[in-house]
Each structure stands twice: as structure tokens, then as C-alpha cells.
mmCIF file of C-alpha atoms in Angstrom:
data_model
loop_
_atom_site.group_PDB
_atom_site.id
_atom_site.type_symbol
_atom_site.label_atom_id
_atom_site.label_comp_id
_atom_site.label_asym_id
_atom_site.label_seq_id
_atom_site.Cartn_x
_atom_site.Cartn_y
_atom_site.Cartn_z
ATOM 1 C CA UNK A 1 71.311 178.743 145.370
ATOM 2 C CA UNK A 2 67.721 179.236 144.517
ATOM 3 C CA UNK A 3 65.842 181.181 141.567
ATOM 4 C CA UNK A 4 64.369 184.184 143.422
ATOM 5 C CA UNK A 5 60.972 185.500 142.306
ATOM 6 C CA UNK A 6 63.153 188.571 141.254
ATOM 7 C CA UNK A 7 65.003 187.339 138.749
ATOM 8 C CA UNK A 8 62.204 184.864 137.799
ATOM 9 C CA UNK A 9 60.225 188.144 136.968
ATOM 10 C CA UNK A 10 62.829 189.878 135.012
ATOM 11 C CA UNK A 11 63.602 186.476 133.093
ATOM 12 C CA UNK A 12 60.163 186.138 131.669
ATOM 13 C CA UNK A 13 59.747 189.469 130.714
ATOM 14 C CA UNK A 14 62.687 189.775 128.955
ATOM 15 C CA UNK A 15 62.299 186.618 126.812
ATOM 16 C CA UNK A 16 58.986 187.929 126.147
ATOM 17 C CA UNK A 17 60.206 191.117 124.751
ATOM 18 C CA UNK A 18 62.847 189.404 122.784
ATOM 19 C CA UNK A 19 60.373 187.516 120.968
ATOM 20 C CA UNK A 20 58.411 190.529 120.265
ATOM 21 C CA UNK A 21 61.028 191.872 119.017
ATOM 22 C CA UNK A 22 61.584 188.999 116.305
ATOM 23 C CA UNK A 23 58.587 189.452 115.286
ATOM 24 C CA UNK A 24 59.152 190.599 112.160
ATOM 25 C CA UNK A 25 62.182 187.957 111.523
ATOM 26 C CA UNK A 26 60.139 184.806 112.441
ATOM 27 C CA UNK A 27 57.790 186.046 110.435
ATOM 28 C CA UNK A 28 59.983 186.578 107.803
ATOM 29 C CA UNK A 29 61.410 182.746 108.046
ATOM 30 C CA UNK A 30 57.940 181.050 108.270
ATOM 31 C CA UNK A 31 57.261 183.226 104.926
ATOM 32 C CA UNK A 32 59.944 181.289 103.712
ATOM 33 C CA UNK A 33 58.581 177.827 104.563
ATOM 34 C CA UNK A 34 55.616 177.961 106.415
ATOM 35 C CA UNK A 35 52.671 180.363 106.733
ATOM 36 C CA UNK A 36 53.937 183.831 107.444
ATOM 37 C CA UNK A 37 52.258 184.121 110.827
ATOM 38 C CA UNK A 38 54.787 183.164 113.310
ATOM 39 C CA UNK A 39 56.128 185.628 114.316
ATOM 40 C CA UNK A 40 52.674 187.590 114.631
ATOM 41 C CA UNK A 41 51.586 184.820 116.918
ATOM 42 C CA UNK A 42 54.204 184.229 118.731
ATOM 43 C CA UNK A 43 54.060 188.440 119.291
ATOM 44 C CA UNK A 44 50.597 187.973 120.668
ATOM 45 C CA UNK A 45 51.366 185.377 122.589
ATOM 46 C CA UNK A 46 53.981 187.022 124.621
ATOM 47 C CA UNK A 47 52.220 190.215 124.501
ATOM 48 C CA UNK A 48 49.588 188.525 126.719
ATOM 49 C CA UNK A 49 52.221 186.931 128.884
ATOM 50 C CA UNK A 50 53.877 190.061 129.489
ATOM 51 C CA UNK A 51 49.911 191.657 130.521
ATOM 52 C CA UNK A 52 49.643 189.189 133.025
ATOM 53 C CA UNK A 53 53.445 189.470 134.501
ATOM 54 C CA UNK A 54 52.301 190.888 138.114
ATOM 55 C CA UNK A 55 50.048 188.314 138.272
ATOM 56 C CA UNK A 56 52.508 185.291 137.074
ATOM 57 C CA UNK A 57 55.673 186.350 138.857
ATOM 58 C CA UNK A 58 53.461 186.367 142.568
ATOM 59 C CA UNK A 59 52.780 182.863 141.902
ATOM 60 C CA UNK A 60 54.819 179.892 142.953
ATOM 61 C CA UNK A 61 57.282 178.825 140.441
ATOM 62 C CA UNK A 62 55.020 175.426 139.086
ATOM 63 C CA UNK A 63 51.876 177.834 139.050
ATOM 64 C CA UNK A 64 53.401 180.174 137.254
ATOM 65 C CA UNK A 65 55.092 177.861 134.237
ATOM 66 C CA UNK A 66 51.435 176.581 133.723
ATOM 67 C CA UNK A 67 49.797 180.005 133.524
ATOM 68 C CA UNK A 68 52.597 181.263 130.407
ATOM 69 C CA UNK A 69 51.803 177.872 129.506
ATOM 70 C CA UNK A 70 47.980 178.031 129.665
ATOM 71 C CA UNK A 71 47.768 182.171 127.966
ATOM 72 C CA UNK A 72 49.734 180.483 125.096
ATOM 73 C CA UNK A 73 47.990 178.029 124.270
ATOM 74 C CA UNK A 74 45.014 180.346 124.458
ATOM 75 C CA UNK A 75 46.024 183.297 122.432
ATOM 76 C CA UNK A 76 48.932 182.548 119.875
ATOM 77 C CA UNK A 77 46.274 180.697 117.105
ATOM 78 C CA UNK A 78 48.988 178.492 115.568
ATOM 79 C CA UNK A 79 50.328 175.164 116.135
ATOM 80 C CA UNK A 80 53.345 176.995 118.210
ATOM 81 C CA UNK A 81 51.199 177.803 120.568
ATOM 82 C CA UNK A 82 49.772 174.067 121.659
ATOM 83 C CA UNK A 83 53.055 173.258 121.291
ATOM 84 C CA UNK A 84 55.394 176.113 123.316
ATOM 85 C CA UNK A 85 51.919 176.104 125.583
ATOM 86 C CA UNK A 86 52.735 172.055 126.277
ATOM 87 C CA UNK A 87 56.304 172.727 127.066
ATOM 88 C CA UNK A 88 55.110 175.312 129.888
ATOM 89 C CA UNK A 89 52.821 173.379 130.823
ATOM 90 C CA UNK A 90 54.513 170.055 131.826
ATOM 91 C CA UNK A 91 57.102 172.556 132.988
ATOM 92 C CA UNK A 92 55.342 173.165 135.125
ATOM 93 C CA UNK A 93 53.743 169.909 136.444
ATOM 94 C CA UNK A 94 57.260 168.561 136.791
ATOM 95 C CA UNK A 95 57.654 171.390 139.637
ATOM 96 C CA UNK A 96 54.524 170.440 141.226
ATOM 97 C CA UNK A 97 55.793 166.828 141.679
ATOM 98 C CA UNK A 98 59.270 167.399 143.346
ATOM 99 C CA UNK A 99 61.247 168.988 141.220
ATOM 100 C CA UNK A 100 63.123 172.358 142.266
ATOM 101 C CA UNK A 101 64.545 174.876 140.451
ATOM 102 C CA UNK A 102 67.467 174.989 139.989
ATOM 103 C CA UNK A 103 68.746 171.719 140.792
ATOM 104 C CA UNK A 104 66.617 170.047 138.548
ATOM 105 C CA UNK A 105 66.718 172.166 135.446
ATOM 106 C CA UNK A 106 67.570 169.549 133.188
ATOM 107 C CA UNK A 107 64.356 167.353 134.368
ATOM 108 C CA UNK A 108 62.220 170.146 134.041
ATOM 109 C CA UNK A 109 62.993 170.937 131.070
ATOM 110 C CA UNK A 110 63.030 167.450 129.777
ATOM 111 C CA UNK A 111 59.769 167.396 130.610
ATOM 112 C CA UNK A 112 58.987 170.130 128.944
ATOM 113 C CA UNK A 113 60.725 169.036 125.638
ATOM 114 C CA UNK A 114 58.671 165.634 126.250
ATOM 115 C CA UNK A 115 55.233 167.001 125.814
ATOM 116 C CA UNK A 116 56.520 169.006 123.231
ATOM 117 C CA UNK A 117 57.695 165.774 121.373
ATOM 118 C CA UNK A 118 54.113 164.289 121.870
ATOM 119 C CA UNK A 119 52.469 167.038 121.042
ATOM 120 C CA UNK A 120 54.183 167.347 117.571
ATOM 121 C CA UNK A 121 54.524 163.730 117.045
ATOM 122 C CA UNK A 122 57.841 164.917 116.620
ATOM 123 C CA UNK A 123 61.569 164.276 116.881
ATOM 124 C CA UNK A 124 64.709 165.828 116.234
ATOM 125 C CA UNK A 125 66.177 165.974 112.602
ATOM 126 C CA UNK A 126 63.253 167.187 111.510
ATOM 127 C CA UNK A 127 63.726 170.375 111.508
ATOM 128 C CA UNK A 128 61.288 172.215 114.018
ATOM 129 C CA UNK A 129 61.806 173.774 117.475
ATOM 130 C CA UNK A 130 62.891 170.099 118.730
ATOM 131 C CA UNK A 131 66.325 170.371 116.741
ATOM 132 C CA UNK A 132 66.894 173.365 119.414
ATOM 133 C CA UNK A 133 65.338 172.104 122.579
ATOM 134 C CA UNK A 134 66.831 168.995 122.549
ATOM 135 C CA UNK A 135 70.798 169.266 121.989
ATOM 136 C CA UNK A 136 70.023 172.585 125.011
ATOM 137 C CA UNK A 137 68.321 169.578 126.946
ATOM 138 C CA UNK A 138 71.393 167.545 126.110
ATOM 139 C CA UNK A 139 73.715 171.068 127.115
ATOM 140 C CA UNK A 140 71.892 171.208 130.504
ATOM 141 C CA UNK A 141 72.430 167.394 131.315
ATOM 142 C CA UNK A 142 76.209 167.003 130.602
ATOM 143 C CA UNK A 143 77.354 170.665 131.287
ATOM 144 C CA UNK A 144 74.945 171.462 134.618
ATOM 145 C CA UNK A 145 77.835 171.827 136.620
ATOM 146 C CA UNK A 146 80.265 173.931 134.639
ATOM 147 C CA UNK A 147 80.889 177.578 135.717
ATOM 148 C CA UNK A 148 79.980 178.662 132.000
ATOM 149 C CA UNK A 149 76.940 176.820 131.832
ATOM 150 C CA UNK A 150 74.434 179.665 130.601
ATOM 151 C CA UNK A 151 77.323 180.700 127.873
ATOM 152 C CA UNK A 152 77.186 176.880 126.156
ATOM 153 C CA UNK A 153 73.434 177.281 126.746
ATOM 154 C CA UNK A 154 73.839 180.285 124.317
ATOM 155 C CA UNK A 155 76.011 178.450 122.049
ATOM 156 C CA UNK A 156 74.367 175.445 121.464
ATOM 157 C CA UNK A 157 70.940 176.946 121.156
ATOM 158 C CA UNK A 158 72.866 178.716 118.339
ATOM 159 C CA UNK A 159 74.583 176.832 116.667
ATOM 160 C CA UNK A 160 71.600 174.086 116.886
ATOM 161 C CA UNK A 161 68.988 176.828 115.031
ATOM 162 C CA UNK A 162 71.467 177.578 112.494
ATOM 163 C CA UNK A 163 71.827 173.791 111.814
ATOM 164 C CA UNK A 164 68.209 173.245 110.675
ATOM 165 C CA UNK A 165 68.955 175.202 107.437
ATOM 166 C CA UNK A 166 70.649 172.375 105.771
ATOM 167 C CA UNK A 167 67.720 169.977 107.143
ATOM 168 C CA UNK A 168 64.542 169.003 105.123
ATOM 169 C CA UNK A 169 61.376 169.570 106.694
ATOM 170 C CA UNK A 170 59.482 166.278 107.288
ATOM 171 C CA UNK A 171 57.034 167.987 109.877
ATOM 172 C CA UNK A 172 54.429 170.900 109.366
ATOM 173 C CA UNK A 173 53.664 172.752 107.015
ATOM 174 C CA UNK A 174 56.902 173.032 106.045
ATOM 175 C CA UNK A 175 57.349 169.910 104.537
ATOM 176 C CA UNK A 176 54.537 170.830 102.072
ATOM 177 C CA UNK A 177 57.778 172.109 100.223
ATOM 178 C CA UNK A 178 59.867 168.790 100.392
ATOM 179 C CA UNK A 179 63.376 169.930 98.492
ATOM 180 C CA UNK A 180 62.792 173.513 98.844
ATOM 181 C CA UNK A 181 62.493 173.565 102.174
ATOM 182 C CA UNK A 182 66.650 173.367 102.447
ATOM 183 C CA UNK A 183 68.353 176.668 102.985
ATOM 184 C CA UNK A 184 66.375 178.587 105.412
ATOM 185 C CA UNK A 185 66.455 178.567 109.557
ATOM 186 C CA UNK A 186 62.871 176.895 111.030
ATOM 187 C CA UNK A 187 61.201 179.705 112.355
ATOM 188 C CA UNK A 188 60.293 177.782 115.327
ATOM 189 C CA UNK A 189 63.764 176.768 115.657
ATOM 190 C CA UNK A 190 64.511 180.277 115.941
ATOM 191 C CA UNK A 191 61.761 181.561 118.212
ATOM 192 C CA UNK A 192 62.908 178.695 120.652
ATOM 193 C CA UNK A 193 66.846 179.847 120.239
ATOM 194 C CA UNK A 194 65.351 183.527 121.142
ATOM 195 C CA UNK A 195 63.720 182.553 124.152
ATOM 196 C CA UNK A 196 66.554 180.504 125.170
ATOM 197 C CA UNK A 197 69.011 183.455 124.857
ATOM 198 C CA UNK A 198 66.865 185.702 126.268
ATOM 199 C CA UNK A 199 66.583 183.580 129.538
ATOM 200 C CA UNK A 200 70.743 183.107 129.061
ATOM 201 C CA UNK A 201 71.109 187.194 128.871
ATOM 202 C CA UNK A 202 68.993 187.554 131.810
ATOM 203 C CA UNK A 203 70.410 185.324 133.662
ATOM 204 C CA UNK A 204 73.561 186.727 133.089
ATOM 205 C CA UNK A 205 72.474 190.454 134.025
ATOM 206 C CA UNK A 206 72.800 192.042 130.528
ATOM 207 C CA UNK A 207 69.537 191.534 128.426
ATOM 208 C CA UNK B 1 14.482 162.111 120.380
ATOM 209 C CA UNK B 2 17.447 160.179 120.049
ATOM 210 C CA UNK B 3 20.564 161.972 120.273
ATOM 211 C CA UNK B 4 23.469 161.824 117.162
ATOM 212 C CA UNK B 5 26.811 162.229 117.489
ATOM 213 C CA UNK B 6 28.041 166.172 117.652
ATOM 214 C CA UNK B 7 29.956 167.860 114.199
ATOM 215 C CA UNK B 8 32.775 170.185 114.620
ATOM 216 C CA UNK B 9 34.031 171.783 111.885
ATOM 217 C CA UNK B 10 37.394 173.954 112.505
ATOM 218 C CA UNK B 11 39.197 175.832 110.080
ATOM 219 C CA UNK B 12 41.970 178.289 109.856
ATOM 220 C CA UNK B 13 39.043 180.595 107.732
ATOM 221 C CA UNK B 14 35.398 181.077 109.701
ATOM 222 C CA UNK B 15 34.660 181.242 105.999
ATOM 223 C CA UNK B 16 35.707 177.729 104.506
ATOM 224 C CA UNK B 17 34.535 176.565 108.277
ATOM 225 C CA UNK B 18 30.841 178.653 108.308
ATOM 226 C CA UNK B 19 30.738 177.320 104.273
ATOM 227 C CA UNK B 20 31.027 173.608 105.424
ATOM 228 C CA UNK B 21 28.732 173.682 107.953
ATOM 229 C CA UNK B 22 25.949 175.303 105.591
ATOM 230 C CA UNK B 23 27.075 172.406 102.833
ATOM 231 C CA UNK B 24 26.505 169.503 105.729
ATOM 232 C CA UNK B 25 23.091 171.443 107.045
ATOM 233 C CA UNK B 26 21.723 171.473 103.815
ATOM 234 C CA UNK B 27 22.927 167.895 102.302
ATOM 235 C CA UNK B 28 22.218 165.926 105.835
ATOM 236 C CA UNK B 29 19.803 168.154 107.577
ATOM 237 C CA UNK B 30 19.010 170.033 110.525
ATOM 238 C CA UNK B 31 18.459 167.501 112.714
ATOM 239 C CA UNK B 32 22.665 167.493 113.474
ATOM 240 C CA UNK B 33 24.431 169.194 115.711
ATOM 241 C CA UNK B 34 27.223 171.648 114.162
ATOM 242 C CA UNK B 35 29.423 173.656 115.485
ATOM 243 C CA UNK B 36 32.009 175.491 113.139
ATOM 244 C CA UNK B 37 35.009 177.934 114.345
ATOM 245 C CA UNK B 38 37.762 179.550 112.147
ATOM 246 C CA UNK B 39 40.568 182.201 112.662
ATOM 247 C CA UNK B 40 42.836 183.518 115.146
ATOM 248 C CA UNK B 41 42.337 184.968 118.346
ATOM 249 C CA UNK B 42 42.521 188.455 116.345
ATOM 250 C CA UNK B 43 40.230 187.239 113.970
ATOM 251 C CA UNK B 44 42.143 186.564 111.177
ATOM 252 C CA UNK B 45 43.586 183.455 109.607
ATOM 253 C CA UNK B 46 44.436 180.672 112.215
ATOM 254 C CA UNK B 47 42.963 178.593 114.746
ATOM 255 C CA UNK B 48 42.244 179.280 118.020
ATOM 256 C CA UNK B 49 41.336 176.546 121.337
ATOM 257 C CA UNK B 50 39.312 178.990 122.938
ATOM 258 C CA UNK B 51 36.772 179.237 120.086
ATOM 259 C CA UNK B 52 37.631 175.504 119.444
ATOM 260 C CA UNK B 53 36.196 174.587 123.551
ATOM 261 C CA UNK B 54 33.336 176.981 122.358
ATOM 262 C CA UNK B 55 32.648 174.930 119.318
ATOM 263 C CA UNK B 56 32.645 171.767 121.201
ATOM 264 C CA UNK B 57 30.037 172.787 123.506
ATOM 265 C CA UNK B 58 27.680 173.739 121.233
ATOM 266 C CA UNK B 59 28.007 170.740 119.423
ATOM 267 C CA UNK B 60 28.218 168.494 122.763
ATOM 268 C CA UNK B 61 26.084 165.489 122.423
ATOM 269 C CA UNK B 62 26.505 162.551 125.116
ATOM 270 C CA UNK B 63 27.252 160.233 121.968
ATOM 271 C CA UNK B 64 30.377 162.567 121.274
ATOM 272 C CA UNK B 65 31.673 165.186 119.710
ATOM 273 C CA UNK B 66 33.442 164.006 115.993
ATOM 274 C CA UNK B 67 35.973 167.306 115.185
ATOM 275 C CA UNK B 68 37.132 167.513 110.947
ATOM 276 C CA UNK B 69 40.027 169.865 110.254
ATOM 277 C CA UNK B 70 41.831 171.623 107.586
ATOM 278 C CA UNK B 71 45.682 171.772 108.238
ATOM 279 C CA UNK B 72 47.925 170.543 111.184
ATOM 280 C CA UNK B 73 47.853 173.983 113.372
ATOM 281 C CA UNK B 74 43.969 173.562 113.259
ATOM 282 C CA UNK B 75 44.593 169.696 114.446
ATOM 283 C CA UNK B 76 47.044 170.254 117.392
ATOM 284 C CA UNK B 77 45.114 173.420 118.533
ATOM 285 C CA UNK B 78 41.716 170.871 118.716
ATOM 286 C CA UNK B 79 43.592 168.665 120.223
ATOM 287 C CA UNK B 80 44.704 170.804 122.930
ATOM 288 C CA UNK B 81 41.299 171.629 123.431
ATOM 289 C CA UNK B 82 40.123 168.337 123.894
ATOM 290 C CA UNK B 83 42.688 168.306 126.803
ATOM 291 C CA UNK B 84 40.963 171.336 128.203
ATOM 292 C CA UNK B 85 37.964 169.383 128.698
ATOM 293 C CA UNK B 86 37.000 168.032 131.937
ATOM 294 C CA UNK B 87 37.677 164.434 131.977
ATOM 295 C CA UNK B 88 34.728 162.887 131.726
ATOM 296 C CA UNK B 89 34.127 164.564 128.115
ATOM 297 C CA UNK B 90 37.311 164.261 126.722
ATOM 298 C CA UNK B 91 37.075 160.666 125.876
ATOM 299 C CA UNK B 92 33.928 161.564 124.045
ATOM 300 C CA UNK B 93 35.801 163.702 121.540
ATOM 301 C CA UNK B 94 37.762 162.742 118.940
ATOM 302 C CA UNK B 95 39.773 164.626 116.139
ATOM 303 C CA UNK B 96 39.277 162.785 112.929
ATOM 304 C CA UNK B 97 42.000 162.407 110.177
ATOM 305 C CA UNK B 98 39.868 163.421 107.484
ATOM 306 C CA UNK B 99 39.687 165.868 104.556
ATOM 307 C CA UNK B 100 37.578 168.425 106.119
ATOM 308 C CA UNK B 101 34.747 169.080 103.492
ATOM 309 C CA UNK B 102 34.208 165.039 102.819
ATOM 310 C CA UNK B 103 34.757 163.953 105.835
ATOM 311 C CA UNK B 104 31.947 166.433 107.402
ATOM 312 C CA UNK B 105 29.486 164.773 105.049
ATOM 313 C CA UNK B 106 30.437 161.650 105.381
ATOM 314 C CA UNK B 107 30.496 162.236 108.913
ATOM 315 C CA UNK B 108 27.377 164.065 109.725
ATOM 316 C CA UNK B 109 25.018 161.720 107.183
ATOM 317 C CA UNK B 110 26.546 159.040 109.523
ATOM 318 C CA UNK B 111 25.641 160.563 112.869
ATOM 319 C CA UNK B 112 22.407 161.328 111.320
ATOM 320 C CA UNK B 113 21.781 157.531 111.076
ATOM 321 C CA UNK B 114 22.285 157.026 115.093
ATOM 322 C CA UNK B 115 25.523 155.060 114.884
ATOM 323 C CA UNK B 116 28.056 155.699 116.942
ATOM 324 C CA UNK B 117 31.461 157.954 117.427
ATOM 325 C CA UNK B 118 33.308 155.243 116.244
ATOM 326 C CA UNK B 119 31.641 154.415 113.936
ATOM 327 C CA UNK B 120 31.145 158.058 112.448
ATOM 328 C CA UNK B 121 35.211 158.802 113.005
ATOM 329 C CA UNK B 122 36.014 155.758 111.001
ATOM 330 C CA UNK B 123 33.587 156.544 107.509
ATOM 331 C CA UNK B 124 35.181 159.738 107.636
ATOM 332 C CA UNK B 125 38.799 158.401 108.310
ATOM 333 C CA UNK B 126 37.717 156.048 105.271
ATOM 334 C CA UNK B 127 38.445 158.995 103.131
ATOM 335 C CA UNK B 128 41.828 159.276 104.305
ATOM 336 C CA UNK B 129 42.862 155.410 103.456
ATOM 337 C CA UNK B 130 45.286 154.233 100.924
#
């Protein structure tokens, strides 16, 4: 089995409508706790993914990762968008050097989480988009196999957003608020379980 | 003329960034390169790296390019533009850890003096110490 261009196509564009369609939620969330302009940068960050589809989807696969990677880090204006732009990015550059898709999913996208962890100076537990990426990185090592595979993807990525509310932020601006930080999802927590389902319901032919 | 070390103010407002460039110009003088950026690609409150590369270049000395900052999206955005740089300028650039109004001051009446990026990153990172 191999990830055809096709579905590689209608994958991207469907995460990137997904999270256009939060909009209004993530921004809603970062009100909450951060700044109040996630979800409009995240929006115009996938609005200028989804301009230059044609043009990703007839690259190769590596190419590709780093060009999403590349027009987010270019037009989202937040930190989210160094940061979702570094995950694409070594995404990327981990297909250039021998990795294939799908076989090596989970190194992918550990690299991917890696940079992201750099970037941030980040880890999990501390509640940002890590405490989603990793226990999904941790889904797609153990589980990789398993005929449900995309359904646990779904699950965990779940499960692990709604777990940040309890946390306290000790990361961006977030943890500004110490205390009062508890009680609300991290909105990057949340775009990143968006995208993830988006790629799951894609995947599984009913976005 | 001797060159100085390059300012770069960023900002998630052009205003506080355009304000603290015209504080530094006036206090240290003309004779300093400054480049200033604020807002989103949109133009409204944010950072962006494009703007940020933009900054950078118009600063650019070859004794480096010293960058202050407001708040942490305005830090990781300039430091993902300092990856954007070839590679031959990017160890020429450094983000300091610095309040941004202070440390452009600090900074810029050090560059004025000649010294070095190091040595201008670290009076404004003196700011920043316990």
C-alpha cells in the first residue's frame, strides 16, 4: 500500500477546511487564555494552503510537506505558525532522507513533533499542541499495525485535547494566567486534534 | 566608515515597533542601522517572518544583525526567520532576550560604540538578569 497523490490531495484539503471551519472556536479558546487570534491565523493560514493545493498536491510527497510547511510559517502571524510550519517542515525533510509514506508514519511524524518540541522549547504536560501530538505519536508507534488504527488515531487525539483542560499552562502566553489558566481546552491543542481528525475522516472516506 | 552592529526592532504593533525605533534614533543617533516591523500578514496585531526577513535586510550590517522583541509569538516568528536566512548570515543574527524598549537603547548606544554582536546582545540581555 502506498498514499496516492489522490487521496494525498483530498487529505490536505479537507484538514484545511476543517480548521477553517474552527475558526471561530479556536478563537474562542485562545480568548480564553491566550490572545484571541488563533483561530483567525490559523484560518489564514490554511486559506493560503488551500490557494496553492494544485500546486502542492503535483509535487512529490517531501516537497509538498515543506511547501504547507513553508506558506505557514509565512502567512499565519502567530507563534502557531513557526511552530505547525516546523512540524511540516521536518515532515518533510524526514521524506527526503528515506522515509516513505506509509510505512514510516510514525518516524515522520516524530520528526515532525521533534522540531515542534525545539521550536517551542516545549514538552508535554504543558499544555500546548505537544499534549496532542505526542500521545498520537505514541498511538502511531504501538498501534501501526492494528486494522483500526485511524479510529484510535481519532480517539486519542481526543481524548488527549480534552485532557489539557485540567493542565496549567507553563508555556505561552497562556501561562501569563498561572491558576486561571485551568478549565479551558489549549486552543492549539485543539487546532492540532482538528487537523488530526480531519486527516482520520479523510482517510476513512467520510470527511 | 566603520560599520555597527544592525537594530531590529519587532513587535506585534508597527506602532509600539515604529515608536521604538524613533525613541533609539533620537536618543543614540542616526548613525545606526534600524529596522522595525509589527503586525500580521493582514496588517493587524501579530508578527509576521516575511516582514521580519525584510527587517533584517535593511538592518544587515556584516557585524550582525541584534533583533529585541515584545512577546514569545514575535520571538519564535524571528527566529524562524533567522532560519530563512542563507547560511552564511544566520550566524550573524541573534534574537536577544531583552525587554524590547530598554534593550533597543541599551543595544543600539552599544553598537553605536563599535563593539561587537556579542557584546551588544549581552548589555541588552543585562536587562533581563536576576
Amino acid at each position: 500500500m502506498s498514499l496516492q497523490p489522490e487521496t494525498f490531495k483530498s487529505l490536505v484539503k479537507v484538514a484545511a477546511e476543517q480548521v477553517i471551519a474552527s475558526a471561530s472556536e479556536l478563537t474562542s479558546l485562545d480568548q480564553a487564555i491566550g490572545d484571541g487570534d488563533h483561530g483567525a491565523n490559523m484560518k489564514r493560514g490554511f486559506e493560503a494552503v488551500l490557494g496553492k493545493l494544485d500546486a502542492i498536491s503535483a509535487q512529490p510527497f517531501d516537497e509538498a510537506l515543506k511547501t504547507i510547511g513553508k506558506t505557514l510559517v509565512m502567512t499565519v502571524g502567530g507563534a502557531s505558525g513557526p511552530l505547525y510550519g516546523s512540524f511540516f517542515l521536518a515532515a518533510g525533510e524526514a521524506l527526503s532522507h528515506d522515509k516513505h509514506l506509509p510505512d514510516d508514519l510514525a518516524e515522520v511524524f516524530a520528526s515532525g513533533v521533534d522540531a515542534v518540541s525545539k521550536r517551542g522549547r516545549s514538552h508535554a504536560g504543558e499544555k500546548t499542541m505537544l499534549d496532542v501530538l505526542v500521545p498520537v505519536l505514541e498511538t502511531l508507534k504501538t498501534d501501526a499495525g492494528r486494522p483500526d488504527i485511524v479510529e484510535r488515531i481519532r480517539s486519542t487525539a481526543a481524548e488527549a485535547a480534552a485532557r489539557t483542560a485540567p493542565m496549567q499552562a507553563t508555556k505561552g502566553r497562556a501561562s501569563f494566567l498561572g491558576p486561571r489558566s485551568v478549565g479551558h481546552v489549549d486552543p492549539g491543542a485543539r487546532s492540532s486534534c482538528v487537523l488530526l481528525q480531519a486527516v482520520c475522516a479523510s482517510l476513512e472516506g467520510r470527511p | 566608515m566603520n560599520d555597527t552592529v544592525g537594530i531590529v526592532i519587532v513587535s506585534h504593533s508597527k506602532d509600539i515597533a515604529k515608536g521604538t525605533a524613533d525613541m533609539v534614533r533620537q536618543m543614540v543617533g542616526s548613525e545606526i542601522k534600524v529596522a522595525f516591523c509589527g503586525g500580521n500578514p493582514d496588517g493587524g496585531l501579530g508578527t509576521s517572518v516575511a516582514l521580519i526577513v525584510d527587517a533584517i535586510n535593511d538592518a544587515w550590517s556584516p557585524k550582525g544583525v541584534a533583533i529585541l522583541v515584545d512577546l514569545g509569538g514575535a520571538e519564535t516568528n524571528s527566529e524562524m526567520a533567522v532560519e530563512m536566512l542563507d547560511p552564511e548570515r544566520r550566524d550573524l543574527v541573534v534574537v536577544c532576550n531583552a525587554p524590547i524598549v530598554e534593550g533597543a537603547v541599551m543595544a543600539a548606544t552599544e553598537a553605536a560604540g563599535g563593539s561587537s554582536l556579542a557584546e551588544v546582545r549581552a548589555v541588552a540581555e543585562e536587562l533581563s538578569a536576576d
